[in-house]
Short mmCIF file of C-alpha atoms and ligand atoms in Angstrom, two decimals:
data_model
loop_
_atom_site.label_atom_id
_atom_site.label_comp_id
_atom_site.label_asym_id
_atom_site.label_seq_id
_atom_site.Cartn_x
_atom_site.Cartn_y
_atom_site.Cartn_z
CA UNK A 26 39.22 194.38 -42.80
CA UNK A 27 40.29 191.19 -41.16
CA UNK A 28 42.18 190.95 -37.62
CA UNK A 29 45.64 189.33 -38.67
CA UNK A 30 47.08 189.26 -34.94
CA UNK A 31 45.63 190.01 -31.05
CA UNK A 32 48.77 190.80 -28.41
CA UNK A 33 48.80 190.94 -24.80
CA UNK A 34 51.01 193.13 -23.43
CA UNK A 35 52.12 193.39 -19.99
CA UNK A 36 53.33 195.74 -18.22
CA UNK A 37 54.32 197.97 -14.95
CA UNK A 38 55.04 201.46 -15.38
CA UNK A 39 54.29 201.97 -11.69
CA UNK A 40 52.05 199.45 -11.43
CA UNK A 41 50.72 197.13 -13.58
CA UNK A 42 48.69 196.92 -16.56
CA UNK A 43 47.54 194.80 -19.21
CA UNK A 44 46.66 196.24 -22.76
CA UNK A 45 45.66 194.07 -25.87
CA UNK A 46 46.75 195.09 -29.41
CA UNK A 47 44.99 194.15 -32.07
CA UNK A 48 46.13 194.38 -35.44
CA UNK A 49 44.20 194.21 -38.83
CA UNK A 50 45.46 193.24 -42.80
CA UNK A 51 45.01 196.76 -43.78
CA UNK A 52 47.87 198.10 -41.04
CA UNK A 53 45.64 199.83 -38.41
CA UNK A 54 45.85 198.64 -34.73
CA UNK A 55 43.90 199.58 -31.98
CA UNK A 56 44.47 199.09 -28.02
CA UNK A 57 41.79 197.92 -25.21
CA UNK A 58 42.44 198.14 -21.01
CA UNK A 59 42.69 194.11 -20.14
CA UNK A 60 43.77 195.00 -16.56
CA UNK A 61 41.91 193.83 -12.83
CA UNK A 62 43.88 195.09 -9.96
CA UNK A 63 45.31 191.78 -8.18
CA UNK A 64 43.73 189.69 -10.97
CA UNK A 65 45.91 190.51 -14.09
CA UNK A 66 46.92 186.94 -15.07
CA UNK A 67 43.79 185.82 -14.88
CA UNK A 68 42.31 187.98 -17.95
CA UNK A 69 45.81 187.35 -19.99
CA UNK A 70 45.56 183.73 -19.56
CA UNK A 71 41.48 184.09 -20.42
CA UNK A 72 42.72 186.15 -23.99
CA UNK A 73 45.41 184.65 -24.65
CA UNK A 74 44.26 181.07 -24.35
CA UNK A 75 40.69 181.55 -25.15
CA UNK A 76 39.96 184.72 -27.08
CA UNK A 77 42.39 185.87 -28.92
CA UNK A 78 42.92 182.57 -31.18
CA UNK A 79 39.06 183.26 -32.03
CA UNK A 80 39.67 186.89 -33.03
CA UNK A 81 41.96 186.15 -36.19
CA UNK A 82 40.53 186.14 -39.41
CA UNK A 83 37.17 188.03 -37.81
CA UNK A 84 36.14 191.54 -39.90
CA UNK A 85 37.15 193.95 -37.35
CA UNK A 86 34.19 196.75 -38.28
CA UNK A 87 31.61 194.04 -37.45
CA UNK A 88 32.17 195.23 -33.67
CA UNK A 89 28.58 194.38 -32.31
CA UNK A 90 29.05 190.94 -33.83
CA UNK A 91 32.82 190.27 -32.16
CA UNK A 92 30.97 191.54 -28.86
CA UNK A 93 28.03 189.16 -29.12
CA UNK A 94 29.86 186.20 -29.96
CA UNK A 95 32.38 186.69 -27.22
CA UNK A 96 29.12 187.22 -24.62
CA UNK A 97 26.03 185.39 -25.97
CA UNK A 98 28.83 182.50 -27.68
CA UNK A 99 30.51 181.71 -24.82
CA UNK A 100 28.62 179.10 -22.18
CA UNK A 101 30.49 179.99 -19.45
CA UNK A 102 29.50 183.92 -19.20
CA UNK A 103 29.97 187.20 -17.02
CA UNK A 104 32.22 187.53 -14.09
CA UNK A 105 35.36 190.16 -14.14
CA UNK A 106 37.88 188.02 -15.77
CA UNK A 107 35.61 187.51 -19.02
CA UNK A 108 33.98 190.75 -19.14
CA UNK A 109 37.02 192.80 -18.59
CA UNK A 110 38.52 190.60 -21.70
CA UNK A 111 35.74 191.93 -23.49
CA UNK A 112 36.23 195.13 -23.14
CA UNK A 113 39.64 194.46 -23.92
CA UNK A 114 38.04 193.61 -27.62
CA UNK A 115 35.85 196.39 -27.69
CA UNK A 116 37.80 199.37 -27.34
CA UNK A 117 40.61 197.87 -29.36
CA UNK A 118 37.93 197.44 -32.70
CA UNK A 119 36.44 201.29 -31.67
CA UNK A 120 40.01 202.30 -31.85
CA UNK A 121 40.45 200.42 -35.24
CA UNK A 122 37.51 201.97 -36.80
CA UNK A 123 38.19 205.19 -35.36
CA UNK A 124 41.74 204.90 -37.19
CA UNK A 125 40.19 203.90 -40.22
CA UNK A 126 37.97 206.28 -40.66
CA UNK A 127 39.63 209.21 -39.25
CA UNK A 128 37.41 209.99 -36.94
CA UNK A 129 37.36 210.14 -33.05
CA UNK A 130 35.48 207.85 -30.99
CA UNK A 131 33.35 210.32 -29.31
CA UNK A 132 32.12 211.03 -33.01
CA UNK A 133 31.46 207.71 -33.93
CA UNK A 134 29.47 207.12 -30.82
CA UNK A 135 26.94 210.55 -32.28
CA UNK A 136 29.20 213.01 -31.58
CA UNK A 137 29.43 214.79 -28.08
CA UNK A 138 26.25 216.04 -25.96
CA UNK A 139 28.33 218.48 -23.90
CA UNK A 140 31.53 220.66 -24.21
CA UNK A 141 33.74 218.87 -21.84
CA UNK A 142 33.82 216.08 -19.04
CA UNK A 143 33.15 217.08 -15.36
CA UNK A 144 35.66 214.79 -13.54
CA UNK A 145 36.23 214.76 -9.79
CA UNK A 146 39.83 214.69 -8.10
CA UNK A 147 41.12 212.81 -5.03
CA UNK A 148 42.01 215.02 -1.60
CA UNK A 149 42.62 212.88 1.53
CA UNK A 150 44.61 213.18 4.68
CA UNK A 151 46.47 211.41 7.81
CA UNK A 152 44.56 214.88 9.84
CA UNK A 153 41.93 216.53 9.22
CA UNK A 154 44.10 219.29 8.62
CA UNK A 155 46.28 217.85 6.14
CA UNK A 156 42.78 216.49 4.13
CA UNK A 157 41.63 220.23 4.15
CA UNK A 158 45.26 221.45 2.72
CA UNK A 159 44.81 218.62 0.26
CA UNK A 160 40.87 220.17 -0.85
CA UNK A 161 42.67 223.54 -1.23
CA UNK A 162 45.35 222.18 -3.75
CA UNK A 163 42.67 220.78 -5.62
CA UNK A 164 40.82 223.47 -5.71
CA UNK A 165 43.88 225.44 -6.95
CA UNK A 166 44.19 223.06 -9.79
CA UNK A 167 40.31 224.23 -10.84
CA UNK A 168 38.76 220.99 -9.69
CA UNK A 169 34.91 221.59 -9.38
CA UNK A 170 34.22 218.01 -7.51
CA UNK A 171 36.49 216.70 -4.67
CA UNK A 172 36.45 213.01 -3.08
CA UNK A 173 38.00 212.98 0.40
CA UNK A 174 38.89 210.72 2.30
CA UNK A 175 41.31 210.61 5.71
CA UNK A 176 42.31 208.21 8.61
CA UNK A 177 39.74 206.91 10.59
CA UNK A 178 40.73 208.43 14.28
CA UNK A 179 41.27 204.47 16.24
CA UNK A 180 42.12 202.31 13.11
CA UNK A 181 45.68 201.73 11.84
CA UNK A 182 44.97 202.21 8.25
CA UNK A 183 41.64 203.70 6.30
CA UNK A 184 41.53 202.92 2.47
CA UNK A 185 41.88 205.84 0.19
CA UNK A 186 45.14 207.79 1.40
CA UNK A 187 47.61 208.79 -0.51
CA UNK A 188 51.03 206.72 0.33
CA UNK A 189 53.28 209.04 1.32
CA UNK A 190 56.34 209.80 -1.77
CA UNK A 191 53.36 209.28 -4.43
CA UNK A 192 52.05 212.44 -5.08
CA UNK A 193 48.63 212.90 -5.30
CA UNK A 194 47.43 209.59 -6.15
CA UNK A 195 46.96 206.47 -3.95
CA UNK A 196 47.37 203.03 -4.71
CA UNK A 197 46.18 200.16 -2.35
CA UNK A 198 47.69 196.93 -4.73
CA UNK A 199 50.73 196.39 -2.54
CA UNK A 200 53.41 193.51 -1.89
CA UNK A 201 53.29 189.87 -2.88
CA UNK A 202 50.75 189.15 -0.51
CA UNK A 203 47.42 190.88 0.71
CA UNK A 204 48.10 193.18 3.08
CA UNK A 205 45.41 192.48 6.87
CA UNK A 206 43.22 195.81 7.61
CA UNK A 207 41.23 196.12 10.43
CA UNK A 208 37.88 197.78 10.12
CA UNK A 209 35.52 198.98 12.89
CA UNK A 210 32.19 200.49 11.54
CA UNK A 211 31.14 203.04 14.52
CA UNK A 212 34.74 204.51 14.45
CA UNK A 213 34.24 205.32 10.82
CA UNK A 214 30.38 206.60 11.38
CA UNK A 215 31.53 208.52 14.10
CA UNK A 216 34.22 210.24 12.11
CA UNK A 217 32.66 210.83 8.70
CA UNK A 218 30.41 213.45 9.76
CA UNK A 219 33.24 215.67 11.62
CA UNK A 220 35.32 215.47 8.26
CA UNK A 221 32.50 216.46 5.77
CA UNK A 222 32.35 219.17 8.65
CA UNK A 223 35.60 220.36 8.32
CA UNK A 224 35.98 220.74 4.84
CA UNK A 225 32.67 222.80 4.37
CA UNK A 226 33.22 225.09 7.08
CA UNK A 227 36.82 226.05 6.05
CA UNK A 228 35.84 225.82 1.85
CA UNK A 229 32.27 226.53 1.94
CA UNK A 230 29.76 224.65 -0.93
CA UNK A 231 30.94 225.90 -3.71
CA UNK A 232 32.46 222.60 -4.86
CA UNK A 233 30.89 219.21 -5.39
CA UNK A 234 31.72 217.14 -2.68
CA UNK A 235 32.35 213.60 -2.90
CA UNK A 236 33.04 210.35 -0.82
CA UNK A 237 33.67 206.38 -0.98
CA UNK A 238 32.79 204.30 1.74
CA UNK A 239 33.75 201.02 -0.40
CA UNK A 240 31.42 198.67 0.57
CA UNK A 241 31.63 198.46 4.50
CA UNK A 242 28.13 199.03 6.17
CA UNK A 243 25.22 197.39 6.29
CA UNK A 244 22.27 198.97 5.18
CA UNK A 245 20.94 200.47 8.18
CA UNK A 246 24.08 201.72 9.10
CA UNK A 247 24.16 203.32 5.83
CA UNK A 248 21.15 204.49 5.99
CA UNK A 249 22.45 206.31 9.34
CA UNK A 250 26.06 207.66 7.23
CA UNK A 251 23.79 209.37 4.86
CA UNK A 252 21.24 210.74 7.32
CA UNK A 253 24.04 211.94 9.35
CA UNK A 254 25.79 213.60 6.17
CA UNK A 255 22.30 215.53 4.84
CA UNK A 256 23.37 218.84 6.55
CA UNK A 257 26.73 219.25 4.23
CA UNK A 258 25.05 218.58 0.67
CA UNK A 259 27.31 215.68 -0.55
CA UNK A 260 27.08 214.66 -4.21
CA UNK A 261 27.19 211.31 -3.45
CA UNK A 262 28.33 208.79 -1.00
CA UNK A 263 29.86 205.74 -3.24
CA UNK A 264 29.64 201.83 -2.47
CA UNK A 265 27.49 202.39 1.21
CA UNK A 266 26.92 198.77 0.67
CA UNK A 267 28.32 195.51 -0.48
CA UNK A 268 26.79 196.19 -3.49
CA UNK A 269 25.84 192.78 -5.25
CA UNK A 270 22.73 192.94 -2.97
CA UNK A 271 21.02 195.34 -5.23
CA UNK A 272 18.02 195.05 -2.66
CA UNK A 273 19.83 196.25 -0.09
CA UNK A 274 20.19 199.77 -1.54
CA UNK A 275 15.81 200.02 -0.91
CA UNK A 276 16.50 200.63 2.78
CA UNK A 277 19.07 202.92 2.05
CA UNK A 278 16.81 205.23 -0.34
CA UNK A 279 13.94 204.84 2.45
CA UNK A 280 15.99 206.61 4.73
CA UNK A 281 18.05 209.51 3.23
CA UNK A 282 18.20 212.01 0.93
CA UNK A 283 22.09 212.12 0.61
CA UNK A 284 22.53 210.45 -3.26
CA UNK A 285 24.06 207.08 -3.71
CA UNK A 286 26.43 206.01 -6.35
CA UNK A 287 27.74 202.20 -6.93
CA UNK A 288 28.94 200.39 -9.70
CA UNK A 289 32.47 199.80 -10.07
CA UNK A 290 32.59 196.22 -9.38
CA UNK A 291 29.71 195.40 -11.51
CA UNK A 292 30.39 193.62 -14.58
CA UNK A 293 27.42 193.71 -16.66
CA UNK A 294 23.76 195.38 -17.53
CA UNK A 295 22.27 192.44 -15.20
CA UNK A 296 24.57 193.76 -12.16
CA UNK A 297 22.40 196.90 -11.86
CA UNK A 298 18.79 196.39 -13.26
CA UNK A 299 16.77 196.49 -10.16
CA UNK A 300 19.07 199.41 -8.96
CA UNK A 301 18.05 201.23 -12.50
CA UNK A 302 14.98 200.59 -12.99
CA UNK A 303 13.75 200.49 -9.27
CA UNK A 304 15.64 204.00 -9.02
CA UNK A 305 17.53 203.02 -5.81
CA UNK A 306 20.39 204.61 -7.42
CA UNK A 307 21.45 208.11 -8.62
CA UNK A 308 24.76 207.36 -10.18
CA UNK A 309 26.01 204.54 -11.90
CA UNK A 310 29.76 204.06 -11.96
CA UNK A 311 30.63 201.04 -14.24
CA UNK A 312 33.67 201.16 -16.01
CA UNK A 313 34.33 200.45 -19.71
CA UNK A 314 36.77 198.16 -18.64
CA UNK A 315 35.34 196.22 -16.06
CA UNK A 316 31.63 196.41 -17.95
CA UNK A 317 32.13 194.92 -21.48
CA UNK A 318 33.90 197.68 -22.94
CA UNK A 319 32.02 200.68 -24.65
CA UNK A 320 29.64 198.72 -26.34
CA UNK A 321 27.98 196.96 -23.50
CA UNK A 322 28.47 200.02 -20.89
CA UNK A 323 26.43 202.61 -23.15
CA UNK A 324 23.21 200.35 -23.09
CA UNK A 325 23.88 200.21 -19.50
CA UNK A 326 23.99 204.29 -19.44
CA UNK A 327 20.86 204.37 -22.06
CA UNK A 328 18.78 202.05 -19.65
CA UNK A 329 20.23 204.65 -16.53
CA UNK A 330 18.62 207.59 -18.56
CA UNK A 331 15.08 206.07 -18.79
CA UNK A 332 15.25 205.65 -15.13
CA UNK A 333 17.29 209.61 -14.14
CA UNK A 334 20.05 207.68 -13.06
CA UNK A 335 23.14 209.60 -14.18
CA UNK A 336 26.42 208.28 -14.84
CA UNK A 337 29.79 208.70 -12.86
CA UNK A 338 32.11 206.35 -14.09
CA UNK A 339 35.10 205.07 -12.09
CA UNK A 340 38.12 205.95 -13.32
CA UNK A 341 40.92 205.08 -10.41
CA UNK A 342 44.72 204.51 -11.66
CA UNK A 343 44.26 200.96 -11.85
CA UNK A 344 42.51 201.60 -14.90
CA UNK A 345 45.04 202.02 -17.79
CA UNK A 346 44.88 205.35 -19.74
CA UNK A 347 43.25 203.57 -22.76
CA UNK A 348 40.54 202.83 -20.39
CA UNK A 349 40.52 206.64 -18.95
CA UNK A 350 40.32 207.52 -23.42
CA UNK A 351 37.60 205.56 -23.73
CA UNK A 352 35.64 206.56 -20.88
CA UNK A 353 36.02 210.42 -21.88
CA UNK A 354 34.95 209.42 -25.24
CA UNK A 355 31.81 207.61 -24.09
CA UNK A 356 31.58 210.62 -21.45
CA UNK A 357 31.00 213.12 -23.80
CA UNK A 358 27.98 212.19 -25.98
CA UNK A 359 25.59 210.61 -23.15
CA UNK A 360 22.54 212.62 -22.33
CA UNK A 361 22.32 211.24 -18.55
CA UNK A 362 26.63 211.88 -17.87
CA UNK A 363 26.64 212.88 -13.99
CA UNK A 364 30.96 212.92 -13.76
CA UNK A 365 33.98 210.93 -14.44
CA UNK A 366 36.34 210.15 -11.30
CA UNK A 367 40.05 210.92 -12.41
CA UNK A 368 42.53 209.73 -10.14
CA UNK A 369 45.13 210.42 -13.10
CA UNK A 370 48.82 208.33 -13.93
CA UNK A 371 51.67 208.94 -12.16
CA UNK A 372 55.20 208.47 -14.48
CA UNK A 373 56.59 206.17 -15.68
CA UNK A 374 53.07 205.63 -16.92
CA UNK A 375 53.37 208.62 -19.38
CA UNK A 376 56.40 207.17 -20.74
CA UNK A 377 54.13 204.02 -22.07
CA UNK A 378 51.46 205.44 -22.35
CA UNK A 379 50.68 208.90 -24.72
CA UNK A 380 47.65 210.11 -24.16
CA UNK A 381 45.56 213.21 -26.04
CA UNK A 382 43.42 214.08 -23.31
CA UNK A 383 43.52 217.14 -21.84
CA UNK A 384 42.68 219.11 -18.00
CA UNK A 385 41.00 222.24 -18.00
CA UNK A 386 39.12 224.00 -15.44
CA UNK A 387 37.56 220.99 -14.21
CA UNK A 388 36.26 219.13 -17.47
CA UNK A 389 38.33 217.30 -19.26
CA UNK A 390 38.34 216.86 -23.03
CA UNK A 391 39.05 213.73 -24.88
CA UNK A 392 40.88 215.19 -27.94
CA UNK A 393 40.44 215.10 -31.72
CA UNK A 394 42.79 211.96 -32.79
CA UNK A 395 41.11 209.52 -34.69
CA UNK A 396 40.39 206.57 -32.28
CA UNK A 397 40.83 206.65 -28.60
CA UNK A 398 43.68 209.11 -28.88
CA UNK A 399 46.52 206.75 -26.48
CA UNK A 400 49.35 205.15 -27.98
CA UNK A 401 51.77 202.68 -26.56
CA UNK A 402 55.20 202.32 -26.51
CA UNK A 403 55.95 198.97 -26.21
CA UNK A 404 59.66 199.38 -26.03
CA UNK A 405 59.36 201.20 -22.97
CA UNK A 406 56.81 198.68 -21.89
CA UNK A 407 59.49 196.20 -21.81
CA UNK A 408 61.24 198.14 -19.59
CA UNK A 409 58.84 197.49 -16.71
CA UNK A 410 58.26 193.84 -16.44
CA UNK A 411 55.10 192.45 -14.21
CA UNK A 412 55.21 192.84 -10.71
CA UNK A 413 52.40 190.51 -8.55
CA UNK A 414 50.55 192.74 -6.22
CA UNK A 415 47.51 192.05 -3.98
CA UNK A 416 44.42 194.45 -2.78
CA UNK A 417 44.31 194.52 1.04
CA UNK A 418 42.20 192.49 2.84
CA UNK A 419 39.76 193.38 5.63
CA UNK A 420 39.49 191.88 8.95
CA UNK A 421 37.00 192.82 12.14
CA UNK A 422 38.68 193.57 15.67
CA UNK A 423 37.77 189.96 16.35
CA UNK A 424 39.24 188.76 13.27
CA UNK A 425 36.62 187.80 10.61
CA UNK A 426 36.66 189.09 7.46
CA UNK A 427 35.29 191.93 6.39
CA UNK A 428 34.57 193.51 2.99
CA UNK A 429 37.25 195.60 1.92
O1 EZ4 B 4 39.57 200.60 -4.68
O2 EZ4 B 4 40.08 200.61 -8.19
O3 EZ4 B 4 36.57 204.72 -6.40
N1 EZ4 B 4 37.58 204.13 -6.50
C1 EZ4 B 4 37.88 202.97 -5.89
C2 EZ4 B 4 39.20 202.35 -6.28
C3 EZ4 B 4 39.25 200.85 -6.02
C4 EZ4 B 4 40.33 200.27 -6.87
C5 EZ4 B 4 40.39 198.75 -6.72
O4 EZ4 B 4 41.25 198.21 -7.67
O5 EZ4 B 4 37.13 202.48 -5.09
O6 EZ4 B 4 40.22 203.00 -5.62
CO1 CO B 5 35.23 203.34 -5.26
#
């Protein structure tokens, strides 16, 4: 079964996305994420130019081989641009064979471990108030893991928040240029503990409760968050850290018991080895897009499960719904899966994208279909031509840069 063609597509149905298509002599295609928020061009240039020309002719079954030759072949290795290009390749061949064989991926990856996917859902707020209206909606839905996040009293803007008119979703790639934050540490460690107050004392603990602090402290002052967060039972605290300094995360763990999750910038199994295997860690959240693809990310989650480190992938709506697919497939047959974030896609996504995944009670389920289950309509993709956006930037009061 030989790939005759590899496509790019680009597109954005609200924002954008980039999805490869690859298509084999026997008729079958299959479809891999290719997008990095504020980086998109990058990876199409990196397939199209570089990868794609070296996929034609290749036996698409031989998936392991494709991977390895794409990693161990190329010089110039890891990074986000190449390994999310990768992935790209990866989920488009376990989509092939999934076609092929009629099967879905979940079952080709062993079948599933569990009955569904324990995903956790987005509440945040301007008030305190308005972030503890937000829990109750989610709760309403049947969530059984909330993230929150609100404004920061003292700083003009605090990532996470929805944007007002989007519903309940946020998205922080904005305008043509990067947008300046400012970020001021003992605000936000002042604050953090009166929030996680406010939402336990007016919805108790029945709920997991979750919470990103994307990268800002250092690691005392982490250290400190988590101490100072013990008393309302979080699940985890995400990204306390800059988190390339996997060393870092020891004073952390010598400090608190609150759990710690990272991951989501990482690109590869050599990102997170002294977090694994040094257990400084309880959740990993590398994505099969940004992480190689499925075939890379479950030796990542089999090397976690030596170790107890469980897996909580991230799953924001920068990450297309082929991505979301192949993370529920993946989801559902590891013995060490902790929970999936699922920030969902807000239309005109769904008119691109079809997805057979499916909400209930909490868990999600990635569906039957042979493959990964999402299909894309690349008429309607047409209809919503690239758009450059940018991340925001972070700056201190005194104007140096921060991490964001
Ligand atoms: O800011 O995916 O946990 N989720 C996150 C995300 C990231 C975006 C960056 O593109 O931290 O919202
Ligand atoms: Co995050």
């Amino acid at each position: 079964m030989k790939i005759v063609a590899a496509d790019v597509i680009v597109a954005s149905p609200g924002r954008n996305y980039v999805t490869l298509k690859i298509t084999t002599d026997s008729g079958s295609h299959g479809l891999g994420d290719a997008t990095l928020n504020g980086r998109e061009l990058a990876v199409v240039a990196y397939l199209r130019e570089h990868v794609c020309p070296l996929l034609i002719g290749r036996d698409a079954r031989r998936i392991n081989d494709v991977w390895q030759y794409l990693y161990r072949g190329a010089y110039w290795r890891r990074g986000p641009v190449t390994m999310t290009a990768i992935a790209a390749v990866d989920c488009a061949l376990w989509d092939i064979l999934g076609k092929e064989t009629g099967r879905p991926v979940h079952e080709l990856l062993g079948g599933a471990a569990r009955d569904g996917v324990l995903v956790y859902g987005h509440a945040s707020g301007q008030t305190l108030d308005e972030l503890t209206d937000d829990v109750a909606h989610y709760l309403e839905l049947g969530y059984r893991a909330i993230r929150v996040q609100a404004a920061v009293p003292g700083l003009d803007s605090t990532y996470g928040l929805h944007h007002p008119g989007t519903g309940h979703t946020y998205e922080p790639a904005d305008g043509a240029a990067p947008a300046d934050n400012v970020w001021h540490t003992p605000a936000y460690l002042d604050f953090a503990p009166q929030m996680m107050a406010a939402v336990r004392e007016r919805h108790g603990y029945g709920f997991h409760l979750l919470h990103d602090v994307h990268h800002r402290l250092s690691p005392l002052e982490a250290a400190q968050l988590g101490k100072s967060l013990e008393p309302y039972r979080m699940f985890w605290i995400e990204d306390p850290t800059p988190a390339e300094d996997q060393e870092a995360f020891r004073t952390i763990r010598q400090h608190t018991t609150t759990p710690i999750a990272t991951g989501e910038v990482f690109n590869s199994i050599w990102d997170c080895q002294t977090l694994i295997t040094e257990r400084l860690i309880d959740y990993i959240r590398t994505s099969v897009s940004h992480t190689g693809g499925i075939t890379h990310l479950r030796k990542i989650f089999d090397l976690a499960a030596l170790y107890g480190v469980r897996t909580g992938s991230h799953g924001a709506g920068d990450l297309s719904p082929v991505s979301f697919a192949a993370a529920l497939h993946l989801d559902l047959t590891v013995p060490n899966f902790g929970i999936q974030e699922y920030m969902g896609h807000l239309d005109p996504a769904g008119e691109v994208f079809r997805t057979s995944y499916t909400f209930q009670d909490g868990y999600m389920r990635p569906g039957d279909a042979p493959g990964l289950g999402v299909e894309i309509d690349e008429e309607a993709a047409a209809r919503y031509p690239y758009s450059p956006k940018y991340l925001p930037v972070n700056r201190l009061r005194d104007g140096s840069m921060h991490d964001w």
